[in-house]
CSV table of C-alpha atoms in Angstrom, one decimal:
chain,number,residue,atom,x,y,z
G,603,MET,CA,-5.4,3.8,8.0
G,604,GLU,CA,-7.9,6.5,9.2
G,605,ILE,CA,-7.6,9.4,11.4
G,606,GLY,CA,-10.3,9.9,14.1
G,607,ARG,CA,-11.2,11.5,17.3
G,608,VAL,CA,-11.9,9.5,20.5
G,609,VAL,CA,-15.4,10.6,21.6
G,610,GLY,CA,-16.6,8.0,24.1
G,611,THR,CA,-16.4,4.5,25.6
G,612,VAL,CA,-18.4,1.2,25.4
G,613,VAL,CA,-18.8,-1.1,28.4
G,614,SER,CA,-19.9,-4.7,28.2
G,615,THR,CA,-19.9,-7.5,30.7
G,616,ILE,CA,-21.2,-10.3,28.4
G,617,LYS,CA,-18.4,-10.5,25.7
G,618,SER,CA,-15.9,-12.7,23.9
G,619,PRO,CA,-13.0,-13.4,26.3
G,620,GLY,CA,-10.5,-11.9,23.9
G,621,LEU,CA,-11.9,-8.4,24.6
G,622,ASN,CA,-11.3,-8.6,28.3
G,623,SER,CA,-8.0,-6.8,28.6
G,624,PHE,CA,-8.8,-3.9,26.2
G,625,LYS,CA,-10.6,-0.6,26.5
G,626,LEU,CA,-13.3,-0.2,23.8
G,627,LEU,CA,-13.3,3.4,22.6
G,628,VAL,CA,-15.8,5.2,20.3
G,629,VAL,CA,-14.1,6.9,17.4
G,630,THR,CA,-15.5,9.5,15.0
G,631,PRO,CA,-13.7,9.7,11.5
G,632,ILE,CA,-11.8,12.9,10.8
G,633,ALA,CA,-11.3,13.9,7.1
G,634,VAL,CA,-7.5,14.3,6.7
G,635,THR,CA,-7.8,17.8,5.1
G,636,GLN,CA,-6.6,21.2,6.2
G,637,GLU,CA,-9.8,21.7,8.1
G,638,MET,CA,-9.6,18.3,9.9
G,639,THR,CA,-13.4,18.1,10.3
G,640,SER,CA,-15.8,15.1,11.0
G,641,PRO,CA,-17.7,14.7,7.7
G,642,ASP,CA,-20.2,12.2,9.0
G,643,ASP,CA,-20.6,11.3,12.7
G,644,THR,CA,-23.1,8.5,11.9
G,645,ALA,CA,-19.9,6.7,10.6
G,646,THR,CA,-18.7,6.5,14.2
G,647,TYR,CA,-17.3,3.1,15.2
G,648,VAL,CA,-15.7,1.2,18.1
G,649,ALA,CA,-12.0,0.3,18.3
G,650,VAL,CA,-9.8,-1.5,20.8
G,651,ASP,CA,-7.1,0.9,22.2
G,652,LEU,CA,-3.6,-0.4,21.9
G,653,VAL,CA,-1.7,2.8,22.9
G,654,GLY,CA,-3.6,4.3,25.9
G,655,ALA,CA,-5.5,7.1,23.9
G,656,GLY,CA,-7.6,9.6,25.9
G,657,GLU,CA,-11.0,11.1,25.2
G,658,GLY,CA,-10.8,13.9,22.6
G,659,GLU,CA,-7.4,12.9,21.3
G,660,ILE,CA,-6.8,12.6,17.5
G,661,VAL,CA,-5.7,9.0,16.8
G,662,LEU,CA,-4.6,6.8,13.9
G,663,VAL,CA,-6.8,3.7,13.5
G,664,THR,CA,-6.1,0.6,11.4
G,665,ARG,CA,-9.1,-1.6,10.2
G,666,GLY,CA,-9.6,-5.2,9.1
G,667,SER,CA,-7.1,-8.0,9.9
G,668,ALA,CA,-4.3,-5.4,10.6
G,669,ALA,CA,-6.2,-4.6,13.8
G,670,ARG,CA,-4.9,-7.9,15.3
G,671,ILE,CA,-1.2,-7.1,14.5
G,672,PRO,CA,1.0,-7.9,16.3
G,673,ASP,CA,-0.3,-8.1,19.9
G,674,ALA,CA,-4.0,-9.0,19.5
G,675,ALA,CA,-3.9,-12.2,17.5
G,676,ASP,CA,-6.8,-13.8,19.4
G,677,VAL,CA,-8.8,-10.7,19.9
G,678,PRO,CA,-12.0,-10.5,17.7
G,679,THR,CA,-11.4,-6.9,16.7
G,680,ASP,CA,-11.6,-5.3,13.2
G,681,ALA,CA,-10.5,-1.8,14.4
G,682,ALA,CA,-7.5,-0.8,16.6
G,683,ILE,CA,-6.1,2.5,17.7
G,684,ILE,CA,-2.4,2.2,16.9
G,685,ALA,CA,-1.1,5.8,17.4
G,686,VAL,CA,-1.9,9.1,19.1
G,687,VAL,CA,-1.3,11.8,16.4
G,688,ASP,CA,1.1,14.6,17.2
G,689,ASN,CA,1.0,16.4,13.9
G,690,VAL,CA,-0.6,16.3,10.4
G,691,GLN,CA,1.0,18.3,7.6
G,692,ILE,CA,-1.0,18.9,4.3
G,693,GLY,CA,1.4,20.4,1.7
G,694,SER,CA,2.9,23.4,3.4
G,695,GLU,CA,0.0,23.8,5.9
G,696,ASN,CA,0.1,22.4,9.4
G,697,ALA,CA,-3.4,20.9,9.5
G,698,TYR,CA,-3.1,19.7,13.1
G,699,SER,CA,-0.7,19.8,16.1
G,700,LYS,CA,-1.4,18.2,19.4
G,701,ALA,CA,-1.9,20.9,22.1
O,777,MET,CA,-16.4,-2.8,15.3
O,778,GLU,CA,-20.0,-1.7,14.9
O,779,ILE,CA,-22.9,-1.3,17.3
O,780,GLY,CA,-26.2,-2.8,16.2
O,781,ARG,CA,-29.6,-4.0,17.4
O,782,VAL,CA,-30.7,-7.6,17.0
O,783,VAL,CA,-34.0,-7.4,15.1
O,784,GLY,CA,-34.6,-10.9,13.8
O,785,THR,CA,-33.4,-14.4,12.9
O,786,VAL,CA,-32.6,-16.4,9.8
O,787,VAL,CA,-33.2,-20.2,9.5
O,788,SER,CA,-31.6,-22.5,6.9
O,789,THR,CA,-31.6,-26.2,6.5
O,790,ILE,CA,-29.3,-26.4,3.4
O,791,LYS,CA,-26.1,-24.7,4.6
O,792,SER,CA,-22.3,-25.0,5.0
O,793,PRO,CA,-21.6,-27.5,7.8
O,794,GLY,CA,-19.6,-24.8,9.7
O,795,LEU,CA,-22.8,-22.9,10.4
O,796,ASN,CA,-24.6,-25.7,12.2
O,797,SER,CA,-23.9,-24.9,15.8
O,798,PHE,CA,-24.6,-21.1,15.5
O,799,LYS,CA,-27.7,-19.0,15.7
O,800,LEU,CA,-27.9,-16.6,12.7
O,801,LEU,CA,-29.2,-13.2,13.9
O,802,VAL,CA,-30.4,-10.2,11.8
O,803,VAL,CA,-28.7,-7.0,13.0
O,804,THR,CA,-29.5,-3.4,12.1
O,805,PRO,CA,-26.6,-0.9,12.4
O,806,ILE,CA,-26.9,1.8,15.2
O,807,ALA,CA,-25.1,5.1,14.7
O,808,VAL,CA,-22.9,5.5,17.9
O,809,THR,CA,-24.0,9.0,18.6
O,810,GLN,CA,-26.0,10.5,21.5
O,811,GLU,CA,-29.2,9.6,19.8
O,812,MET,CA,-28.2,6.0,19.0
O,813,THR,CA,-30.5,5.8,16.0
O,814,SER,CA,-30.6,3.4,13.0
O,815,PRO,CA,-29.6,5.6,10.1
O,816,ASP,CA,-30.3,3.0,7.3
O,817,ASP,CA,-32.2,-0.2,8.0
O,818,THR,CA,-31.6,-1.4,4.4
O,819,ALA,CA,-28.0,-1.8,5.7
O,820,THR,CA,-29.2,-4.7,7.9
O,821,TYR,CA,-27.1,-7.8,7.8
O,822,VAL,CA,-26.7,-11.3,9.3
O,823,ALA,CA,-24.2,-12.3,12.0
O,824,VAL,CA,-23.4,-15.5,13.9
O,825,ASP,CA,-24.1,-15.1,17.6
O,826,LEU,CA,-21.0,-15.9,19.9
O,827,VAL,CA,-22.4,-14.5,23.2
O,828,GLY,CA,-26.1,-15.5,23.4
O,829,ALA,CA,-27.6,-12.1,22.5
O,830,GLY,CA,-31.4,-11.8,22.6
O,831,GLU,CA,-33.9,-10.0,20.2
O,832,GLY,CA,-33.9,-6.2,20.7
O,833,GLU,CA,-30.5,-6.2,22.5
O,834,ILE,CA,-27.8,-3.6,21.6
O,835,VAL,CA,-24.7,-5.6,20.6
O,836,LEU,CA,-21.1,-5.1,19.4
O,837,VAL,CA,-20.4,-6.8,16.0
O,838,THR,CA,-17.0,-7.5,14.5
O,839,ARG,CA,-16.7,-7.8,10.7
O,840,GLY,CA,-14.3,-9.6,8.2
O,841,SER,CA,-11.7,-12.1,9.3
O,842,ALA,CA,-12.0,-11.0,12.9
O,843,ALA,CA,-15.4,-12.7,12.9
O,844,ARG,CA,-13.7,-16.1,13.0
O,845,ILE,CA,-11.5,-15.2,16.1
O,846,PRO,CA,-10.9,-17.3,18.2
O,847,ASP,CA,-13.7,-19.9,18.3
O,848,ALA,CA,-15.0,-20.0,14.8
O,849,ALA,CA,-11.9,-20.7,12.7
O,850,ASP,CA,-13.8,-23.1,10.3
O,851,VAL,CA,-17.0,-21.1,10.2
O,852,PRO,CA,-17.6,-19.2,6.9
O,853,THR,CA,-18.8,-16.1,8.7
O,854,ASP,CA,-17.8,-12.5,8.0
O,855,ALA,CA,-19.8,-11.0,10.9
O,856,ALA,CA,-20.0,-12.1,14.6
O,857,ILE,CA,-21.8,-10.7,17.6
O,858,ILE,CA,-19.0,-10.5,20.2
O,859,ALA,CA,-20.6,-8.6,23.1
O,860,VAL,CA,-23.9,-7.4,24.6
O,861,VAL,CA,-23.5,-3.7,25.2
O,862,ASP,CA,-24.2,-2.5,28.8
O,863,ASN,CA,-23.4,1.2,28.3
O,864,VAL,CA,-22.3,3.8,25.7
O,865,GLN,CA,-20.8,7.1,27.0
O,866,ILE,CA,-20.3,9.9,24.4
O,867,GLY,CA,-18.3,12.7,26.1
O,868,SER,CA,-20.1,13.4,29.3
O,869,GLU,CA,-23.5,12.1,28.0
O,870,ASN,CA,-24.7,8.6,28.7
O,871,ALA,CA,-26.0,7.7,25.2
O,872,TYR,CA,-27.2,4.2,26.2
O,873,SER,CA,-27.6,2.1,29.3
O,874,LYS,CA,-29.0,-1.5,29.2
O,875,ALA,CA,-32.4,-1.6,31.0
V,1214,MET,CA,-23.2,-11.9,6.0
V,1215,GLU,CA,-25.7,-10.7,3.4
V,1216,ILE,CA,-29.0,-12.1,2.0
V,1217,GLY,CA,-29.4,-12.1,-1.7
V,1218,ARG,CA,-31.4,-13.5,-4.6
V,1219,VAL,CA,-29.7,-15.7,-7.3
V,1220,VAL,CA,-30.5,-13.9,-10.6
V,1221,GLY,CA,-28.1,-15.4,-13.1
V,1222,THR,CA,-24.9,-17.2,-14.0
V,1223,VAL,CA,-21.5,-16.3,-15.4
V,1224,VAL,CA,-19.5,-18.6,-17.7
V,1225,SER,CA,-15.8,-18.4,-18.4
V,1226,THR,CA,-13.4,-20.7,-20.2
V,1227,ILE,CA,-10.2,-18.6,-19.5
V,1228,LYS,CA,-10.0,-18.6,-15.7
V,1229,SER,CA,-7.8,-19.3,-12.6
V,1230,PRO,CA,-7.7,-23.1,-12.2
V,1231,GLY,CA,-9.2,-22.8,-8.6
V,1232,LEU,CA,-12.6,-21.7,-10.1
V,1233,ASN,CA,-13.0,-24.9,-12.3
V,1234,SER,CA,-15.1,-27.0,-10.0
V,1235,PHE,CA,-17.5,-24.2,-8.9
V,1236,LYS,CA,-20.7,-22.6,-10.5
V,1237,LEU,CA,-20.4,-18.8,-10.6
V,1238,LEU,CA,-23.8,-17.3,-9.7
V,1239,VAL,CA,-25.0,-13.7,-10.1
V,1240,VAL,CA,-26.5,-12.4,-6.8
V,1241,THR,CA,-28.6,-9.3,-6.2
V,1242,PRO,CA,-28.5,-8.0,-2.6
V,1243,ILE,CA,-31.8,-8.2,-0.6
V,1244,ALA,CA,-32.4,-5.7,2.2
V,1245,VAL,CA,-33.2,-7.8,5.3
V,1246,THR,CA,-36.3,-5.8,6.2
V,1247,GLN,CA,-40.0,-6.8,6.4
V,1248,GLU,CA,-40.3,-6.0,2.7
V,1249,MET,CA,-37.2,-8.0,1.6
V,1250,THR,CA,-36.7,-5.8,-1.5
V,1251,SER,CA,-33.6,-5.2,-3.7
V,1252,PRO,CA,-32.6,-1.6,-2.9
V,1253,ASP,CA,-29.9,-1.4,-5.6
V,1254,ASP,CA,-29.5,-3.9,-8.4
V,1255,THR,CA,-26.4,-2.2,-9.7
V,1256,ALA,CA,-24.8,-3.7,-6.5
V,1257,THR,CA,-25.2,-7.2,-8.0
V,1258,TYR,CA,-22.1,-9.3,-7.7
V,1259,VAL,CA,-20.7,-12.8,-8.5
V,1260,ALA,CA,-20.3,-15.6,-5.9
V,1261,VAL,CA,-19.2,-19.2,-6.0
V,1262,ASP,CA,-22.0,-21.6,-5.0
V,1263,LEU,CA,-21.1,-24.0,-2.1
V,1264,VAL,CA,-24.6,-25.4,-1.5
V,1265,GLY,CA,-26.2,-26.0,-4.9
V,1266,ALA,CA,-28.5,-22.9,-4.9
V,1267,GLY,CA,-30.9,-22.5,-7.8
V,1268,GLU,CA,-32.0,-19.4,-9.8
V,1269,GLY,CA,-34.5,-17.2,-7.9
V,1270,GLU,CA,-33.6,-18.7,-4.5
V,1271,ILE,CA,-33.0,-16.4,-1.5
V,1272,VAL,CA,-29.5,-17.2,-0.2
V,1273,LEU,CA,-27.0,-16.3,2.5
V,1274,VAL,CA,-23.7,-15.0,1.2
V,1275,THR,CA,-20.4,-14.5,3.1
V,1276,ARG,CA,-17.8,-12.0,1.8
V,1277,GLY,CA,-14.0,-11.5,2.1
V,1278,SER,CA,-11.6,-14.2,3.4
V,1279,ALA,CA,-14.6,-16.1,4.9
V,1280,ALA,CA,-15.6,-17.1,1.4
V,1281,ARG,CA,-12.7,-19.6,1.3
V,1282,ILE,CA,-13.7,-21.3,4.6
V,1283,PRO,CA,-13.4,-24.3,4.9
V,1284,ASP,CA,-13.6,-26.0,1.5
V,1285,ALA,CA,-12.2,-23.4,-0.9
V,1286,ALA,CA,-8.8,-22.5,0.6
V,1287,ASP,CA,-7.1,-22.3,-2.9
V,1288,VAL,CA,-10.1,-20.7,-4.7
V,1289,PRO,CA,-9.6,-17.0,-5.5
V,1290,THR,CA,-13.1,-16.1,-4.4
V,1291,ASP,CA,-14.2,-13.2,-2.2
V,1292,ALA,CA,-17.9,-14.2,-2.1
V,1293,ALA,CA,-19.5,-17.5,-1.5
V,1294,ILE,CA,-23.1,-18.7,-1.2
V,1295,ILE,CA,-23.1,-20.7,2.1
V,1296,ALA,CA,-26.9,-21.3,2.7
V,1297,VAL,CA,-30.3,-21.4,1.1
V,1298,VAL,CA,-32.6,-19.4,3.3
V,1299,ASP,CA,-35.8,-21.1,4.6
V,1300,ASN,CA,-37.1,-18.3,6.8
V,1301,VAL,CA,-36.4,-14.7,7.9
V,1302,GLN,CA,-38.2,-13.5,11.0
V,1303,ILE,CA,-38.1,-9.7,11.7
V,1304,GLY,CA,-39.5,-9.1,15.2
V,1305,SER,CA,-42.9,-10.9,15.3
V,1306,GLU,CA,-43.2,-10.6,11.4
V,1307,ASN,CA,-42.4,-13.5,9.1
V,1308,ALA,CA,-40.5,-11.5,6.5
V,1309,TYR,CA,-39.8,-14.5,4.2
V,1310,SER,CA,-40.6,-18.2,4.0
V,1311,LYS,CA,-39.3,-20.4,1.2
V,1312,ALA,CA,-42.3,-21.6,-0.9
T,19,MET,CA,-5.5,-1.3,-5.9
T,20,GLU,CA,-6.0,2.5,-5.9
T,21,ILE,CA,-4.2,5.4,-7.5
T,22,GLY,CA,-3.6,8.4,-5.2
T,23,ARG,CA,-1.6,11.5,-4.8
T,24,VAL,CA,0.7,12.0,-1.7
T,25,VAL,CA,-0.5,15.3,-0.1
T,26,GLY,CA,1.0,15.2,3.4
T,27,THR,CA,2.5,13.5,6.4
T,28,VAL,CA,1.5,12.2,9.8
T,29,VAL,CA,3.8,12.2,12.8
T,30,SER,CA,3.2,10.3,16.1
T,31,THR,CA,5.5,9.6,19.0
T,32,ILE,CA,3.0,7.3,21.0
T,33,LYS,CA,2.4,4.4,18.5
T,34,SER,CA,2.5,0.7,18.0
T,35,PRO,CA,6.2,-0.4,17.7
T,36,GLY,CA,5.6,-1.9,14.3
T,37,LEU,CA,5.1,1.5,12.8
T,38,ASN,CA,8.5,2.8,13.9
T,39,SER,CA,10.5,2.3,10.8
T,40,PHE,CA,7.9,3.6,8.3
T,41,LYS,CA,7.0,7.1,7.0
T,42,LEU,CA,3.2,7.7,7.4
T,43,LEU,CA,1.9,9.6,4.3
T,44,VAL,CA,-1.4,11.2,3.7
T,45,VAL,CA,-2.9,10.1,0.3
T,46,THR,CA,-5.9,11.5,-1.6
T,47,PRO,CA,-7.7,9.1,-4.0
T,48,ILE,CA,-7.4,9.9,-7.7
T,49,ALA,CA,-10.1,8.6,-10.1
T,50,VAL,CA,-8.3,6.5,-12.7
T,51,THR,CA,-10.0,8.3,-15.7
T,52,GLN,CA,-8.7,10.5,-18.5
T,53,GLU,CA,-9.0,13.5,-16.2
T,54,MET,CA,-7.2,11.9,-13.2
T,55,THR,CA,-9.1,14.1,-10.7
T,56,SER,CA,-9.7,13.8,-6.9
T,57,PRO,CA,-13.4,13.1,-6.7
T,58,ASP,CA,-13.6,13.4,-2.9
T,59,ASP,CA,-10.7,14.7,-0.8
T,60,THR,CA,-12.6,13.9,2.5
T,61,ALA,CA,-11.8,10.2,1.4
T,62,THR,CA,-8.1,11.0,2.2
T,63,TYR,CA,-6.4,8.3,4.3
T,64,VAL,CA,-3.0,7.4,5.7
T,65,ALA,CA,-0.6,4.7,4.3
T,66,VAL,CA,2.8,3.4,5.1
T,67,ASP,CA,5.4,4.2,2.4
T,68,LEU,CA,7.2,1.1,1.1
T,69,VAL,CA,8.9,2.7,-1.9
T,70,GLY,CA,10.1,6.2,-0.9
T,71,ALA,CA,7.4,8.2,-2.5
T,72,GLY,CA,7.6,12.0,-2.3
T,73,GLU,CA,5.0,14.7,-1.7
T,74,GLY,CA,2.8,15.4,-4.8
T,75,GLU,CA,3.7,12.1,-6.5
T,76,ILE,CA,1.1,9.8,-8.0
T,77,VAL,CA,1.3,6.5,-6.3
T,78,LEU,CA,-0.3,3.0,-6.4
T,79,VAL,CA,-1.8,2.0,-3.0
T,80,THR,CA,-2.8,-1.5,-1.8
T,81,ARG,CA,-5.4,-1.9,1.0
T,82,GLY,CA,-6.3,-4.5,3.5
T,83,SER,CA,-4.1,-7.6,4.4
T,84,ALA,CA,-2.1,-7.0,1.1
T,85,ALA,CA,-0.6,-3.9,2.8
T,86,ARG,CA,1.5,-6.2,5.0
T,87,ILE,CA,3.0,-8.2,2.0
T,88,PRO,CA,5.8,-9.1,2.0
T,89,ASP,CA,8.0,-6.8,4.1
T,90,ALA,CA,5.5,-5.6,6.8
T,91,ALA,CA,4.1,-8.8,8.3
T,92,ASP,CA,4.2,-7.4,11.9
T,93,VAL,CA,3.2,-3.8,10.9
T,94,PRO,CA,-0.4,-2.9,11.9
T,95,THR,CA,-1.1,-1.2,8.5
T,96,ASP,CA,-4.2,-1.6,6.3
T,97,ALA,CA,-2.8,0.6,3.5
T,98,ALA,CA,0.6,0.7,1.8
T,99,ILE,CA,2.2,2.7,-1.0
T,100,ILE,CA,3.7,-0.1,-3.3
T,101,ALA,CA,4.7,1.9,-6.4
T,102,VAL,CA,5.3,5.3,-7.8
T,103,VAL,CA,3.3,5.6,-11.0
T,104,ASP,CA,5.2,6.6,-14.2
T,105,ASN,CA,2.3,6.3,-16.7
T,106,VAL,CA,-1.5,5.7,-16.9
T,107,GLN,CA,-2.9,4.8,-20.3
T,108,ILE,CA,-6.8,4.8,-20.7
T,109,GLY,CA,-7.6,3.3,-24.1
T,110,SER,CA,-5.5,5.3,-26.6
T,111,GLU,CA,-5.2,8.3,-24.3
T,112,ASN,CA,-2.2,9.0,-22.1
T,113,ALA,CA,-4.1,10.0,-18.9
T,114,TYR,CA,-0.9,10.6,-16.9
T,115,SER,CA,2.9,10.7,-17.4
T,116,LYS,CA,5.3,11.4,-14.5
T,117,ALA,CA,7.1,14.8,-15.3
M,800,MET,CA,-16.5,-11.0,-7.1
M,801,GLU,CA,-17.0,-8.2,-9.5
M,802,ILE,CA,-17.4,-7.9,-13.3
M,803,GLY,CA,-15.5,-5.1,-15.0
M,804,ARG,CA,-14.1,-3.9,-18.3
M,805,VAL,CA,-10.3,-3.5,-18.9
M,806,VAL,CA,-9.9,0.1,-19.9
M,807,GLY,CA,-6.2,0.8,-19.6
M,808,THR,CA,-2.7,0.0,-18.1
M,809,VAL,CA,-0.5,1.4,-15.3
M,810,VAL,CA,3.3,1.4,-15.6
M,811,SER,CA,5.7,1.9,-12.7
M,812,THR,CA,9.5,1.5,-12.4
M,813,ILE,CA,9.8,2.2,-8.7
M,814,LYS,CA,7.6,-0.6,-7.1
M,815,SER,CA,7.5,-3.4,-4.6
M,816,PRO,CA,9.4,-6.4,-6.1
M,817,GLY,CA,6.4,-8.6,-5.8
M,818,LEU,CA,4.7,-6.7,-8.6
M,819,ASN,CA,7.5,-7.2,-11.2
M,820,SER,CA,6.1,-10.1,-13.1
M,821,PHE,CA,2.5,-8.9,-13.4
M,822,LYS,CA,0.7,-6.5,-15.8
M,823,LEU,CA,-1.2,-3.8,-13.9
M,824,LEU,CA,-4.6,-3.2,-15.7
M,825,VAL,CA,-7.1,-0.4,-15.1
M,826,VAL,CA,-10.6,-1.9,-14.6
M,827,THR,CA,-14.0,-0.1,-14.6
M,828,PRO,CA,-16.8,-1.8,-12.7
M,829,ILE,CA,-19.7,-3.1,-14.8
M,830,ALA,CA,-23.2,-3.5,-13.1
M,831,VAL,CA,-24.2,-7.1,-13.6
M,832,THR,CA,-27.6,-6.3,-14.9
M,833,GLN,CA,-29.2,-6.9,-18.3
M,834,GLU,CA,-27.8,-3.6,-19.6
M,835,MET,CA,-24.2,-4.4,-18.3
M,836,THR,CA,-23.4,-0.6,-18.0
M,837,SER,CA,-20.6,1.2,-16.0
M,838,PRO,CA,-22.6,3.0,-13.2
M,839,ASP,CA,-19.6,5.0,-12.0
M,840,ASP,CA,-16.3,5.2,-13.8
M,841,THR,CA,-14.7,7.2,-10.9
M,842,ALA,CA,-14.8,3.8,-9.1
M,843,THR,CA,-12.2,2.5,-11.6
M,844,TYR,CA,-9.3,0.6,-9.9
M,845,VAL,CA,-6.1,-1.3,-10.7
M,846,ALA,CA,-5.7,-5.1,-10.7
M,847,VAL,CA,-3.0,-7.6,-11.4
M,848,ASP,CA,-3.8,-9.7,-14.4
M,849,LEU,CA,-3.6,-13.5,-13.7
M,850,VAL,CA,-5.2,-14.7,-17.0
M,851,GLY,CA,-3.8,-12.6,-19.8
M,852,ALA,CA,-6.9,-10.3,-20.3
M,853,GLY,CA,-6.8,-7.8,-23.2
M,854,GLU,CA,-8.0,-4.2,-23.3
M,855,GLY,CA,-11.8,-3.9,-23.7
M,856,GLU,CA,-12.4,-7.4,-22.4
M,857,ILE,CA,-15.1,-8.1,-19.8
M,858,VAL,CA,-13.4,-9.8,-16.8
M,859,LEU,CA,-14.1,-11.3,-13.4
M,860,VAL,CA,-12.1,-9.6,-10.6
M,861,THR,CA,-11.6,-10.8,-7.0
M,862,ARG,CA,-10.8,-8.3,-4.2
M,863,GLY,CA,-9.1,-8.5,-0.8
M,864,SER,CA,-7.0,-11.4,0.4
M,865,ALA,CA,-8.5,-13.6,-2.3
M,866,ALA,CA,-6.5,-11.6,-4.9
M,867,ARG,CA,-3.3,-13.5,-3.7
M,868,ILE,CA,-4.8,-17.0,-4.2
M,869,PRO,CA,-3.1,-19.3,-5.1
M,870,ASP,CA,-0.2,-18.0,-7.3
M,871,ALA,CA,0.4,-14.5,-5.8
M,872,ALA,CA,1.1,-15.2,-2.1
M,873,ASP,CA,3.9,-12.6,-1.9
M,874,VAL,CA,2.4,-10.0,-4.3
M,875,PRO,CA,1.0,-6.9,-2.4
M,876,THR,CA,-2.2,-6.9,-4.5
M,877,ASP,CA,-5.8,-6.4,-3.3
M,878,ALA,CA,-7.4,-7.0,-6.7
M,879,ALA,CA,-6.8,-9.7,-9.3
M,880,ILE,CA,-8.3,-10.5,-12.7
M,881,ILE,CA,-9.1,-14.2,-12.4
M,882,ALA,CA,-11.3,-14.9,-15.5
M,883,VAL,CA,-12.2,-13.5,-18.9
M,884,VAL,CA,-16.0,-13.6,-19.1
M,885,ASP,CA,-17.6,-15.5,-22.0
M,886,ASN,CA,-21.3,-15.2,-21.1
M,887,VAL,CA,-23.5,-13.5,-18.5
M,888,GLN,CA,-27.1,-14.9,-18.2
M,889,ILE,CA,-29.6,-12.8,-16.1
M,890,GLY,CA,-32.8,-14.9,-15.8
M,891,SER,CA,-33.8,-15.9,-19.3
M,892,GLU,CA,-31.9,-13.0,-20.8
M,893,ASN,CA,-28.4,-13.3,-22.3
M,894,ALA,CA,-26.9,-10.0,-20.8
M,895,TYR,CA,-23.5,-10.5,-22.4
M,896,SER,CA,-21.7,-12.9,-24.8
M,897,LYS,CA,-18.1,-12.4,-25.8
M,898,ALA,CA,-17.8,-11.5,-29.5
């Protein structure tokens, strides 16, 4: 799974019915190192939100068929936000703690 | 999921039967940033169209097994256009609005 | 899905039984742009042929679990040739037409 | 499958229920060569731990749908630690042996 | 599918039960060109062996969910060696023939 930061939203009216009940959030990948930086914001992507994440939050994202487990079996998504991150520990360093 | 721009079409007569009832559209990836540019047009690929997208439109594309959810179970596709994008908001910036 | 050119064949006698009834073709990726060039021929890969493609032909290839849809459910393949391309249109340009 | 080193942990309270009973470990990819180095620590990712791996250990990680086999069918994970590595042999060289 | 060379082995005692009956081999990708070279040995990975491949042999590897077809349904593997390669023909050139 990847760690990312929610940076925006996508809105569509013409879409596959399976997407209707989900917010589409724009996520920028965060490198899971002590610095927790965004190495490449052109790698930003769109994920369905399964846990009510807010803008700017650090989240855990699963990709591929896992993105439809277990509540989104008929949703055509290949990326899902499955957790809001409270804390990332790298060795003895606290790389991130939710404010 | 990725955001892309429809830039062309592919036509085939000799093909797997599952593809018969779908338009095959050429999509160039768009980086979901405030500039909404195409970082690498050699990364262009082909997707089945599930929502009637037109040339030049900004679309949402799902990749992998999700591309067969829920209406294309016997279609050998690994990429599907699942929405036409109306609006992309990055932070407080409106990065894209459909004309 | 990707567009590629068939450039060769692979032959094996010791192999998973599921591969027995399929030709294994070597495919070089083609960038779906007006020039239709091969950006990186070290990215060449091997696909099962589901439509009888010939050497030198421009083909449509699906990757991942889609490669087993619908006729190859017990074939251990992650890439399948699912169409021979007749024509690629990029905007108003005819990028490729089968001779 | 990939070889990696466990370098940290991720803690979340707001998360998909399927994640509840699993430790989330941060893994840095290790290049499986005689040197066993980390070519790119920005490629670090998060995996569920299926074998009780400890920090600093060299582990085997499976990605994609395999990460839910066989004990995690309803866990939204795309990466799972499935072995602690005792030994890596490259040709006649012993590239790694667990202390 | 990819072509690779078997360059080593991985041994683990603490592992998912599904791996027990399989050899874990280290495979370096081979670019399927006339030179058949290894462009990047840091891209080396680990695969289960389904056909009894030996060290130094050129093999065909399938990745993703295909790696569990058809004999490894409950094996948490995302890469499997499914053939030993006898011959690779690129155009009129014989790029590789098993000694």
